[in-house]
PDB file of C-alpha atoms in Angstrom:
ATOM      1  CA  UNK A  52     171.498 148.434  50.032  1.00 83.00           C
ATOM      2  CA  UNK A  53     167.928 147.972  48.802  1.00 91.00           C
ATOM      3  CA  UNK A  54     165.232 150.606  49.128  1.00 91.00           C
ATOM      4  CA  UNK A  55     163.522 148.519  51.785  1.00 92.00           C
ATOM      5  CA  UNK A  56     166.750 148.279  53.793  1.00 94.00           C
ATOM      6  CA  UNK A  57     167.374 152.025  53.491  1.00 94.00           C
ATOM      7  CA  UNK A  58     163.856 152.732  54.636  1.00 96.00           C
ATOM      8  CA  UNK A  59     164.053 150.428  57.647  1.00 97.00           C
ATOM      9  CA  UNK A  60     167.291 152.103  58.691  1.00 97.00           C
ATOM     10  CA  UNK A  61     165.552 155.495  58.628  1.00 97.00           C
ATOM     11  CA  UNK A  62     162.219 154.336  60.086  1.00 98.00           C
ATOM     12  CA  UNK A  63     163.062 155.387  63.696  1.00 98.00           C
ATOM     13  CA  UNK A  64     163.911 158.917  62.553  1.00 98.00           C
ATOM     14  CA  UNK A  65     160.785 159.189  60.414  1.00 98.00           C
ATOM     15  CA  UNK A  66     158.550 158.031  63.253  1.00 98.00           C
ATOM     16  CA  UNK A  67     160.167 160.456  65.687  1.00 98.00           C
ATOM     17  CA  UNK A  68     159.630 163.375  63.298  1.00 98.00           C
ATOM     18  CA  UNK A  69     156.000 162.413  62.671  1.00 98.00           C
ATOM     19  CA  UNK A  70     155.213 161.848  66.359  1.00 98.00           C
ATOM     20  CA  UNK A  71     156.493 165.271  67.364  1.00 98.00           C
ATOM     21  CA  UNK A  72     154.463 166.927  64.641  1.00 98.00           C
ATOM     22  CA  UNK A  73     151.302 164.926  65.322  1.00 97.00           C
ATOM     23  CA  UNK A  74     151.406 163.988  69.011  1.00 97.00           C
ATOM     24  CA  UNK A  75     149.913 160.629  68.082  1.00 97.00           C
ATOM     25  CA  UNK A  76     151.642 157.254  67.927  1.00 97.00           C
ATOM     26  CA  UNK A  77     149.047 155.707  65.621  1.00 96.00           C
ATOM     27  CA  UNK A  78     148.961 158.663  63.228  1.00 97.00           C
ATOM     28  CA  UNK A  79     152.761 158.803  63.189  1.00 98.00           C
ATOM     29  CA  UNK A  80     152.955 155.106  62.323  1.00 98.00           C
ATOM     30  CA  UNK A  81     150.432 155.636  59.513  1.00 98.00           C
ATOM     31  CA  UNK A  82     152.466 158.596  58.203  1.00 98.00           C
ATOM     32  CA  UNK A  83     155.616 156.487  58.160  1.00 98.00           C
ATOM     33  CA  UNK A  84     153.849 153.692  56.288  1.00 98.00           C
ATOM     34  CA  UNK A  85     152.504 156.158  53.724  1.00 98.00           C
ATOM     35  CA  UNK A  86     156.045 157.507  53.307  1.00 97.00           C
ATOM     36  CA  UNK A  87     157.250 154.034  52.451  1.00 96.00           C
ATOM     37  CA  UNK A  88     154.538 153.593  49.816  1.00 96.00           C
ATOM     38  CA  UNK A  89     155.505 156.886  48.178  1.00 95.00           C
ATOM     39  CA  UNK A  90     159.207 156.053  48.305  1.00 95.00           C
ATOM     40  CA  UNK A  91     158.598 152.598  46.864  1.00 92.00           C
ATOM     41  CA  UNK A  92     156.555 154.098  44.026  1.00 91.00           C
ATOM     42  CA  UNK A  93     159.084 156.835  43.227  1.00 89.00           C
ATOM     43  CA  UNK A  94     160.605 156.235  39.749  1.00 88.00           C
ATOM     44  CA  UNK A  95     163.934 157.866  40.643  1.00 87.00           C
ATOM     45  CA  UNK A  96     166.418 157.380  43.447  1.00 87.00           C
ATOM     46  CA  UNK A  97     166.870 160.589  45.485  1.00 89.00           C
ATOM     47  CA  UNK A  98     170.335 162.047  46.027  1.00 89.00           C
ATOM     48  CA  UNK A  99     169.752 161.913  49.793  1.00 93.00           C
ATOM     49  CA  UNK A 100     167.300 159.256  50.928  1.00 95.00           C
ATOM     50  CA  UNK A 101     167.249 160.730  54.429  1.00 96.00           C
ATOM     51  CA  UNK A 102     166.327 164.226  53.221  1.00 95.00           C
ATOM     52  CA  UNK A 103     163.770 162.856  50.760  1.00 96.00           C
ATOM     53  CA  UNK A 104     161.980 160.674  53.304  1.00 97.00           C
ATOM     54  CA  UNK A 105     162.120 163.335  56.020  1.00 97.00           C
ATOM     55  CA  UNK A 106     160.434 165.734  53.590  1.00 97.00           C
ATOM     56  CA  UNK A 107     157.795 163.172  52.617  1.00 97.00           C
ATOM     57  CA  UNK A 108     156.879 162.232  56.196  1.00 98.00           C
ATOM     58  CA  UNK A 109     156.804 165.918  57.162  1.00 98.00           C
ATOM     59  CA  UNK A 110     154.405 166.855  54.361  1.00 98.00           C
ATOM     60  CA  UNK A 111     152.139 163.927  55.200  1.00 98.00           C
ATOM     61  CA  UNK A 112     152.206 164.857  58.888  1.00 98.00           C
ATOM     62  CA  UNK A 113     151.375 168.511  58.180  1.00 97.00           C
ATOM     63  CA  UNK A 114     148.313 167.459  56.161  1.00 96.00           C
ATOM     64  CA  UNK A 115     147.187 165.035  58.866  1.00 96.00           C
ATOM     65  CA  UNK A 116     147.720 167.659  61.575  1.00 96.00           C
ATOM     66  CA  UNK A 117     145.585 170.226  59.756  1.00 94.00           C
ATOM     67  CA  UNK A 118     142.595 167.882  59.807  1.00 91.00           C
ATOM     68  CA  UNK A 119     143.400 166.611  63.304  1.00 90.00           C
ATOM     69  CA  UNK A 120     143.310 170.137  64.752  1.00 85.00           C
ATOM     70  CA  UNK A 121     139.633 170.413  63.812  1.00 83.00           C
ATOM     71  CA  UNK A 122     138.885 167.148  65.646  1.00 86.00           C
ATOM     72  CA  UNK A 123     140.879 168.275  68.684  1.00 87.00           C
ATOM     73  CA  UNK A 124     138.803 171.443  68.950  1.00 85.00           C
ATOM     74  CA  UNK A 125     135.736 169.206  69.366  1.00 87.00           C
ATOM     75  CA  UNK A 126     137.465 166.784  71.750  1.00 91.00           C
ATOM     76  CA  UNK A 127     135.656 166.007  75.016  1.00 90.00           C
ATOM     77  CA  UNK A 128     137.694 167.384  77.910  1.00 89.00           C
ATOM     78  CA  UNK A 129     141.452 168.049  77.955  1.00 92.00           C
ATOM     79  CA  UNK A 130     143.473 166.701  75.026  1.00 94.00           C
ATOM     80  CA  UNK A 131     146.894 165.141  75.659  1.00 96.00           C
ATOM     81  CA  UNK A 132     149.292 163.455  73.215  1.00 97.00           C
ATOM     82  CA  UNK A 133     149.238 159.683  73.002  1.00 97.00           C
ATOM     83  CA  UNK A 134     151.731 158.347  75.553  1.00 98.00           C
ATOM     84  CA  UNK A 135     155.071 157.262  74.116  1.00 97.00           C
ATOM     85  CA  UNK A 136     157.003 154.680  76.109  1.00 96.00           C
ATOM     86  CA  UNK A 137     160.154 154.554  73.990  1.00 93.00           C
ATOM     87  CA  UNK A 138     161.447 156.984  71.377  1.00 95.00           C
ATOM     88  CA  UNK A 139     162.952 154.728  68.683  1.00 95.00           C
ATOM     89  CA  UNK A 140     165.372 157.363  67.360  1.00 95.00           C
ATOM     90  CA  UNK A 141     168.578 158.005  69.275  1.00 91.00           C
ATOM     91  CA  UNK A 142     171.294 160.539  68.493  1.00 90.00           C
ATOM     92  CA  UNK A 143     173.946 161.059  71.196  1.00 88.00           C
ATOM     93  CA  UNK A 144     174.759 164.522  69.840  1.00 86.00           C
ATOM     94  CA  UNK A 145     171.133 165.668  70.254  1.00 85.00           C
ATOM     95  CA  UNK A 146     170.022 163.505  73.168  1.00 84.00           C
ATOM     96  CA  UNK A 147     168.976 166.474  75.352  1.00 80.00           C
ATOM     97  CA  UNK A 148     166.887 168.093  72.608  1.00 82.00           C
ATOM     98  CA  UNK A 149     165.296 164.766  71.699  1.00 89.00           C
ATOM     99  CA  UNK A 150     164.349 163.963  75.293  1.00 86.00           C
ATOM    100  CA  UNK A 151     162.951 167.412  76.061  1.00 88.00           C
ATOM    101  CA  UNK A 152     160.989 167.651  72.827  1.00 92.00           C
ATOM    102  CA  UNK A 153     159.007 164.461  73.463  1.00 94.00           C
ATOM    103  CA  UNK A 154     157.765 165.390  76.950  1.00 93.00           C
ATOM    104  CA  UNK A 155     154.046 165.972  77.465  1.00 93.00           C
ATOM    105  CA  UNK A 156     154.751 169.591  78.400  1.00 91.00           C
ATOM    106  CA  UNK A 157     156.746 170.243  75.211  1.00 93.00           C
ATOM    107  CA  UNK A 158     154.189 168.514  72.983  1.00 96.00           C
ATOM    108  CA  UNK A 159     151.413 170.610  74.506  1.00 94.00           C
ATOM    109  CA  UNK A 160     153.454 173.736  73.783  1.00 94.00           C
ATOM    110  CA  UNK A 161     153.861 172.560  70.190  1.00 95.00           C
ATOM    111  CA  UNK A 162     150.059 172.411  69.965  1.00 94.00           C
ATOM    112  CA  UNK A 163     150.065 176.217  70.157  1.00 93.00           C
ATOM    113  CA  UNK A 164     152.017 176.505  66.904  1.00 96.00           C
ATOM    114  CA  UNK A 165     150.614 176.454  63.406  1.00 96.00           C
ATOM    115  CA  UNK A 166     151.257 173.196  61.500  1.00 96.00           C
ATOM    116  CA  UNK A 167     154.018 174.888  59.456  1.00 97.00           C
ATOM    117  CA  UNK A 168     155.679 176.423  62.521  1.00 97.00           C
ATOM    118  CA  UNK A 169     155.525 173.087  64.284  1.00 97.00           C
ATOM    119  CA  UNK A 170     157.092 171.209  61.376  1.00 98.00           C
ATOM    120  CA  UNK A 171     159.859 173.789  60.953  1.00 98.00           C
ATOM    121  CA  UNK A 172     160.618 173.762  64.680  1.00 97.00           C
ATOM    122  CA  UNK A 173     160.771 169.958  64.811  1.00 97.00           C
ATOM    123  CA  UNK A 174     163.019 169.625  61.767  1.00 97.00           C
ATOM    124  CA  UNK A 175     165.320 172.534  62.605  1.00 96.00           C
ATOM    125  CA  UNK A 176     165.476 172.770  66.403  1.00 94.00           C
ATOM    126  CA  UNK A 177     164.988 169.129  67.366  1.00 95.00           C
ATOM    127  CA  UNK A 178     166.624 167.190  64.537  1.00 95.00           C
ATOM    128  CA  UNK A 179     169.075 169.782  63.272  1.00 94.00           C
ATOM    129  CA  UNK A 180     168.148 169.804  59.587  1.00 96.00           C
ATOM    130  CA  UNK A 181     169.574 172.673  57.568  1.00 96.00           C
ATOM    131  CA  UNK A 182     167.267 175.380  56.266  1.00 97.00           C
ATOM    132  CA  UNK A 183     167.557 174.198  52.642  1.00 96.00           C
ATOM    133  CA  UNK A 184     166.231 170.770  53.717  1.00 96.00           C
ATOM    134  CA  UNK A 185     163.552 172.334  55.907  1.00 97.00           C
ATOM    135  CA  UNK A 186     162.421 174.598  53.072  1.00 97.00           C
ATOM    136  CA  UNK A 187     162.171 171.652  50.716  1.00 95.00           C
ATOM    137  CA  UNK A 188     160.200 169.652  53.265  1.00 96.00           C
ATOM    138  CA  UNK A 189     157.547 172.286  53.989  1.00 96.00           C
ATOM    139  CA  UNK A 190     157.413 173.879  50.534  1.00 95.00           C
ATOM    140  CA  UNK A 191     158.438 177.371  51.595  1.00 96.00           C
ATOM    141  CA  UNK A 192     161.470 179.555  50.880  1.00 97.00           C
ATOM    142  CA  UNK A 193     164.472 179.462  53.194  1.00 97.00           C
ATOM    143  CA  UNK A 194     163.741 183.031  54.257  1.00 97.00           C
ATOM    144  CA  UNK A 195     160.166 182.119  55.149  1.00 97.00           C
ATOM    145  CA  UNK A 196     161.370 179.074  57.080  1.00 97.00           C
ATOM    146  CA  UNK A 197     163.788 181.213  59.084  1.00 97.00           C
ATOM    147  CA  UNK A 198     160.902 183.478  60.045  1.00 97.00           C
ATOM    148  CA  UNK A 199     158.757 180.483  60.956  1.00 97.00           C
ATOM    149  CA  UNK A 200     161.595 179.117  63.082  1.00 97.00           C
ATOM    150  CA  UNK A 201     162.015 182.417  64.934  1.00 97.00           C
ATOM    151  CA  UNK A 202     158.284 182.642  65.697  1.00 96.00           C
ATOM    152  CA  UNK A 203     158.121 179.008  66.797  1.00 96.00           C
ATOM    153  CA  UNK A 204     161.175 179.349  69.024  1.00 94.00           C
ATOM    154  CA  UNK A 205     159.743 182.488  70.612  1.00 94.00           C
ATOM    155  CA  UNK A 206     156.453 180.726  71.426  1.00 91.00           C
ATOM    156  CA  UNK A 207     158.226 177.660  72.800  1.00 92.00           C
ATOM    157  CA  UNK A 208     160.656 179.673  74.924  1.00 89.00           C
ATOM    158  CA  UNK A 209     157.833 181.791  76.363  1.00 86.00           C
ATOM    159  CA  UNK A 210     155.979 178.694  77.547  1.00 82.00           C
ATOM    160  CA  UNK A 211     158.900 176.789  79.002  1.00 76.00           C
ATOM    161  CA  UNK A 212     159.753 176.933  82.718  1.00 66.00           C
ATOM    162  CA  UNK A 213     162.804 179.061  83.499  1.00 57.00           C
ATOM    163  CA  UNK A 214     164.536 176.388  85.554  1.00 54.00           C
ATOM    164  CA  UNK A 215     164.211 172.698  84.784  1.00 62.00           C
ATOM    165  CA  UNK A 216     165.237 169.830  87.040  1.00 63.00           C
ATOM    166  CA  UNK A 217     168.005 167.613  85.763  1.00 78.00           C
ATOM    167  CA  UNK A 218     167.166 164.023  84.893  1.00 81.00           C
ATOM    168  CA  UNK A 219     168.679 162.461  88.009  1.00 86.00           C
ATOM    169  CA  UNK A 220     166.799 164.834  90.326  1.00 88.00           C
ATOM    170  CA  UNK A 221     163.545 164.077  88.541  1.00 89.00           C
ATOM    171  CA  UNK A 222     164.079 160.322  88.838  1.00 92.00           C
ATOM    172  CA  UNK A 223     164.912 160.542  92.542  1.00 94.00           C
ATOM    173  CA  UNK A 224     161.869 162.677  93.298  1.00 95.00           C
ATOM    174  CA  UNK A 225     159.621 160.385  91.238  1.00 95.00           C
ATOM    175  CA  UNK A 226     160.866 157.359  93.185  1.00 96.00           C
ATOM    176  CA  UNK A 227     160.032 159.112  96.468  1.00 96.00           C
ATOM    177  CA  UNK A 228     156.628 160.070  95.081  1.00 96.00           C
ATOM    178  CA  UNK A 229     155.657 156.558  94.039  1.00 95.00           C
ATOM    179  CA  UNK A 230     156.982 155.143  97.326  1.00 94.00           C
ATOM    180  CA  UNK A 231     154.780 157.576  99.266  1.00 93.00           C
ATOM    181  CA  UNK A 232     151.877 156.882  96.916  1.00 92.00           C
ATOM    182  CA  UNK A 233     152.030 153.113  97.326  1.00 90.00           C
ATOM    183  CA  UNK A 234     152.335 153.499 101.099  1.00 89.00           C
ATOM    184  CA  UNK A 235     149.415 155.913 101.304  1.00 86.00           C
ATOM    185  CA  UNK A 236     151.730 158.404 103.031  1.00 91.00           C
ATOM    186  CA  UNK A 237     149.660 161.599 103.016  1.00 91.00           C
ATOM    187  CA  UNK A 238     152.330 163.799 104.607  1.00 93.00           C
ATOM    188  CA  UNK A 239     155.050 162.363 102.391  1.00 93.00           C
ATOM    189  CA  UNK A 240     152.974 163.085  99.295  1.00 94.00           C
ATOM    190  CA  UNK A 241     152.131 166.613 100.368  1.00 94.00           C
ATOM    191  CA  UNK A 242     155.828 167.459 100.808  1.00 95.00           C
ATOM    192  CA  UNK A 243     156.573 166.465  97.215  1.00 96.00           C
ATOM    193  CA  UNK A 244     153.736 168.436  95.632  1.00 97.00           C
ATOM    194  CA  UNK A 245     153.875 172.074  94.593  1.00 96.00           C
ATOM    195  CA  UNK A 246     151.292 174.257  96.318  1.00 96.00           C
ATOM    196  CA  UNK A 247     149.389 174.734  93.037  1.00 95.00           C
ATOM    197  CA  UNK A 248     149.866 171.177  91.740  1.00 96.00           C
ATOM    198  CA  UNK A 249     147.104 169.779  89.564  1.00 94.00           C
ATOM    199  CA  UNK A 250     145.936 166.416  88.276  1.00 94.00           C
ATOM    200  CA  UNK A 251     144.346 166.584  84.833  1.00 94.00           C
ATOM    201  CA  UNK A 252     143.008 163.616  82.873  1.00 93.00           C
ATOM    202  CA  UNK A 253     142.429 162.971  79.179  1.00 95.00           C
ATOM    203  CA  UNK A 254     139.577 160.472  78.871  1.00 94.00           C
ATOM    204  CA  UNK A 255     138.021 161.770  75.668  1.00 93.00           C
ATOM    205  CA  UNK A 256     134.662 161.007  77.258  1.00 91.00           C
ATOM    206  CA  UNK A 257     135.394 157.289  76.801  1.00 93.00           C
ATOM    207  CA  UNK A 258     136.631 156.418  80.309  1.00 92.00           C
ATOM    208  CA  UNK A 259     135.857 157.571  83.852  1.00 88.00           C
ATOM    209  CA  UNK A 260     137.281 160.928  84.815  1.00 77.00           C
ATOM    210  CA  UNK A 261     139.658 159.500  87.379  1.00 59.00           C
ATOM    211  CA  UNK A 262     141.204 162.862  88.050  1.00 53.00           C
ATOM    212  CA  UNK A 263     140.010 165.809  86.012  1.00 57.00           C
ATOM    213  CA  UNK A 264     140.850 169.184  87.420  1.00 80.00           C
ATOM    214  CA  UNK A 265     141.981 168.410  90.972  1.00 91.00           C
ATOM    215  CA  UNK A 266     144.006 171.375  92.230  1.00 93.00           C
ATOM    216  CA  UNK A 267     146.177 172.166  95.242  1.00 95.00           C
ATOM    217  CA  UNK A 268     148.645 170.089  97.238  1.00 95.00           C
ATOM    218  CA  UNK A 269     146.177 169.185  99.981  1.00 93.00           C
ATOM    219  CA  UNK A 270     143.418 168.033  97.629  1.00 93.00           C
ATOM    220  CA  UNK A 271     145.769 166.130  95.344  1.00 94.00           C
ATOM    221  CA  UNK A 272     147.543 164.401  98.253  1.00 94.00           C
ATOM    222  CA  UNK A 273     144.231 163.273  99.751  1.00 91.00           C
ATOM    223  CA  UNK A 274     143.004 161.894  96.432  1.00 91.00           C
ATOM    224  CA  UNK A 275     146.248 160.013  95.881  1.00 91.00           C
ATOM    225  CA  UNK A 276     146.377 158.629  99.412  1.00 89.00           C
ATOM    226  CA  UNK A 277     142.828 157.267  99.176  1.00 88.00           C
ATOM    227  CA  UNK A 278     143.084 156.054  95.569  1.00 87.00           C
ATOM    228  CA  UNK A 279     145.581 153.246  95.929  1.00 89.00           C
ATOM    229  CA  UNK A 280     144.327 150.951  98.765  1.00 90.00           C
ATOM    230  CA  UNK A 281     141.061 149.953  97.041  1.00 93.00           C
ATOM    231  CA  UNK A 282     142.856 149.778  93.707  1.00 94.00           C
ATOM    232  CA  UNK A 283     145.378 147.313  95.159  1.00 92.00           C
ATOM    233  CA  UNK A 284     142.572 145.330  96.792  1.00 93.00           C
ATOM    234  CA  UNK A 285     141.099 144.535  93.377  1.00 95.00           C
ATOM    235  CA  UNK A 286     144.490 143.455  92.052  1.00 96.00           C
ATOM    236  CA  UNK A 287     145.558 146.713  90.423  1.00 95.00           C
ATOM    237  CA  UNK A 288     149.248 147.388  89.825  1.00 95.00           C
ATOM    238  CA  UNK A 289     151.163 150.654  89.499  1.00 95.00           C
ATOM    239  CA  UNK A 290     154.178 150.185  87.214  1.00 96.00           C
ATOM    240  CA  UNK A 291     156.560 153.173  87.490  1.00 96.00           C
ATOM    241  CA  UNK A 292     158.374 153.843  84.218  1.00 95.00           C
ATOM    242  CA  UNK A 293     159.364 156.521  81.755  1.00 94.00           C
ATOM    243  CA  UNK A 294     156.490 157.937  79.719  1.00 97.00           C
ATOM    244  CA  UNK A 295     157.330 160.529  77.062  1.00 96.00           C
ATOM    245  CA  UNK A 296     160.818 160.778  78.494  1.00 91.00           C
ATOM    246  CA  UNK A 297     159.415 161.815  81.891  1.00 93.00           C
ATOM    247  CA  UNK A 298     158.949 159.943  85.164  1.00 95.00           C
ATOM    248  CA  UNK A 299     155.556 158.327  85.085  1.00 97.00           C
ATOM    249  CA  UNK A 300     153.659 155.087  85.450  1.00 97.00           C
ATOM    250  CA  UNK A 301     151.330 152.633  83.786  1.00 98.00           C
ATOM    251  CA  UNK A 302     148.304 151.528  85.812  1.00 97.00           C
ATOM    252  CA  UNK A 303     147.245 147.945  85.095  1.00 97.00           C
ATOM    253  CA  UNK A 304     144.393 145.725  86.227  1.00 97.00           C
ATOM    254  CA  UNK A 305     144.794 142.275  87.754  1.00 96.00           C
ATOM    255  CA  UNK A 306     145.255 140.770  84.278  1.00 97.00           C
ATOM    256  CA  UNK A 307     147.968 143.228  83.284  1.00 97.00           C
ATOM    257  CA  UNK A 308     145.709 145.237  80.987  1.00 98.00           C
ATOM    258  CA  UNK A 309     146.338 148.977  80.725  1.00 98.00           C
ATOM    259  CA  UNK A 310     143.977 151.315  82.584  1.00 97.00           C
ATOM    260  CA  UNK A 311     145.854 154.583  82.105  1.00 96.00           C
ATOM    261  CA  UNK A 312     149.255 156.230  82.021  1.00 97.00           C
ATOM    262  CA  UNK A 313     150.612 158.989  84.243  1.00 97.00           C
ATOM    263  CA  UNK A 314     153.361 161.512  83.635  1.00 97.00           C
ATOM    264  CA  UNK A 315     154.862 163.788  86.285  1.00 96.00           C
ATOM    265  CA  UNK A 316     155.936 167.361  85.543  1.00 94.00           C
ATOM    266  CA  UNK A 317     158.771 168.101  87.981  1.00 92.00           C
ATOM    267  CA  UNK A 318     160.263 171.537  88.578  1.00 88.00           C
ATOM    268  CA  UNK A 319     162.143 173.155  91.464  1.00 85.00           C
ATOM    269  CA  UNK A 320     162.181 169.921  93.453  1.00 88.00           C
ATOM    270  CA  UNK A 321     158.405 169.493  93.404  1.00 94.00           C
ATOM    271  CA  UNK A 322     155.729 167.896  91.259  1.00 95.00           C
ATOM    272  CA  UNK A 323     153.880 170.629  89.383  1.00 94.00           C
ATOM    273  CA  UNK A 324     151.377 168.524  87.444  1.00 94.00           C
ATOM    274  CA  UNK A 325     150.226 164.933  87.020  1.00 95.00           C
ATOM    275  CA  UNK A 326     148.772 164.196  83.604  1.00 95.00           C
ATOM    276  CA  UNK A 327     146.837 160.997  83.051  1.00 95.00           C
ATOM    277  CA  UNK A 328     145.694 159.468  79.771  1.00 96.00           C
ATOM    278  CA  UNK A 329     142.790 157.041  80.102  1.00 95.00           C
ATOM    279  CA  UNK A 330     141.133 157.360  76.677  1.00 96.00           C
ATOM    280  CA  UNK A 331     141.264 153.735  75.448  1.00 97.00           C
ATOM    281  CA  UNK A 332     141.783 154.929  71.870  1.00 96.00           C
ATOM    282  CA  UNK A 333     145.131 156.403  72.970  1.00 97.00           C
ATOM    283  CA  UNK A 334     146.338 153.328  74.882  1.00 98.00           C
ATOM    284  CA  UNK A 335     146.013 150.432  72.432  1.00 96.00           C
ATOM    285  CA  UNK A 336     149.660 150.726  71.366  1.00 96.00           C
ATOM    286  CA  UNK A 337     150.756 150.382  75.011  1.00 97.00           C
ATOM    287  CA  UNK A 338     149.071 146.987  75.370  1.00 96.00           C
ATOM    288  CA  UNK A 339     145.663 145.335  75.798  1.00 97.00           C
ATOM    289  CA  UNK A 340     143.335 147.923  77.351  1.00 97.00           C
ATOM    290  CA  UNK A 341     141.229 147.278  80.451  1.00 97.00           C
ATOM    291  CA  UNK A 342     137.565 148.173  80.848  1.00 94.00           C
ATOM    292  CA  UNK A 343     138.052 151.281  82.984  1.00 92.00           C
ATOM    293  CA  UNK A 344     134.350 151.477  83.909  1.00 93.00           C
ATOM    294  CA  UNK A 345     134.516 148.008  85.455  1.00 93.00           C
ATOM    295  CA  UNK A 346     137.696 148.951  87.328  1.00 93.00           C
ATOM    296  CA  UNK A 347     135.951 152.046  88.697  1.00 90.00           C
ATOM    297  CA  UNK A 348     132.967 150.041  89.968  1.00 93.00           C
ATOM    298  CA  UNK A 349     135.222 147.435  91.589  1.00 93.00           C
ATOM    299  CA  UNK A 350     137.344 150.139  93.207  1.00 92.00           C
ATOM    300  CA  UNK A 351     134.270 151.889  94.606  1.00 90.00           C
ATOM    301  CA  UNK A 352     132.968 148.608  96.002  1.00 91.00           C
ATOM    302  CA  UNK A 353     136.340 147.883  97.626  1.00 88.00           C
ATOM    303  CA  UNK A 354     136.364 151.371  99.183  1.00 86.00           C
ATOM    304  CA  UNK A 355     132.849 150.897 100.616  1.00 86.00           C
ATOM    305  CA  UNK A 356     133.839 147.544 102.117  1.00 85.00           C
ATOM    306  CA  UNK A 357     136.818 149.101 103.873  1.00 77.00           C
ATOM    307  CA  UNK A 358     134.855 152.093 105.253  1.00 70.00           C
TER     308      UNK A 358
END
């Protein structure tokens, strides 16, 4: 097997590691490409190509994350990870860990960790690398990595909900939610929303704040029930689908261009949070991006015509 063939076989794993460390599809893809350049230029063949490349992509991702954290502190409004429609890496033995670790909620928890803690947690807890491999990847001793892992696990466990809905329950509730949403069923929506539900949007200041900081079941239900009719009138489409391993949707304009993505946080049989990403810089990998400002004006005009 050639180096190029070995690399392509490992590309899904490398991307999945980088995405969980960085929370960015584009930065993860760049990290993977840089890993290939370093592997191609390496004068010797490593004993374990998998361990070597995992270490390389981890080091690159840590460096990128350190500079990215400064930019995120200056970000306009809430910051969410770039939406991921499909995780390319699959491992039946770790399917639960892989699915949970890519959710918006988990990635936001990972944001609380230091870059080293985050990398150690991803390699050890998500992908099951041994501590010798983790230590080599992050350039710390095994003892230090064990301490980093303990701290990271403690932070992650403290932020996780105590009881999580199973996948089938989440899918069923999401189907009921989007049915009620598309029908403008105010009562049906209210029944599915937690009392303290919130809608929060990441626009980065580059798209309208469709839903930034709307709180409470009554307020959220009313916004949702009034949002869709004018949106449909102008040809908008809501495409329910998995986003970051969670029930969610892609909103598209009449030409199929992406307006934003939604993810639903579901717990105890209710929707706890709706997170939307409308920053066009974070949607280009999903497909051609719509002009959200134009969509907003058209939606407002359609609403005025119907009033």
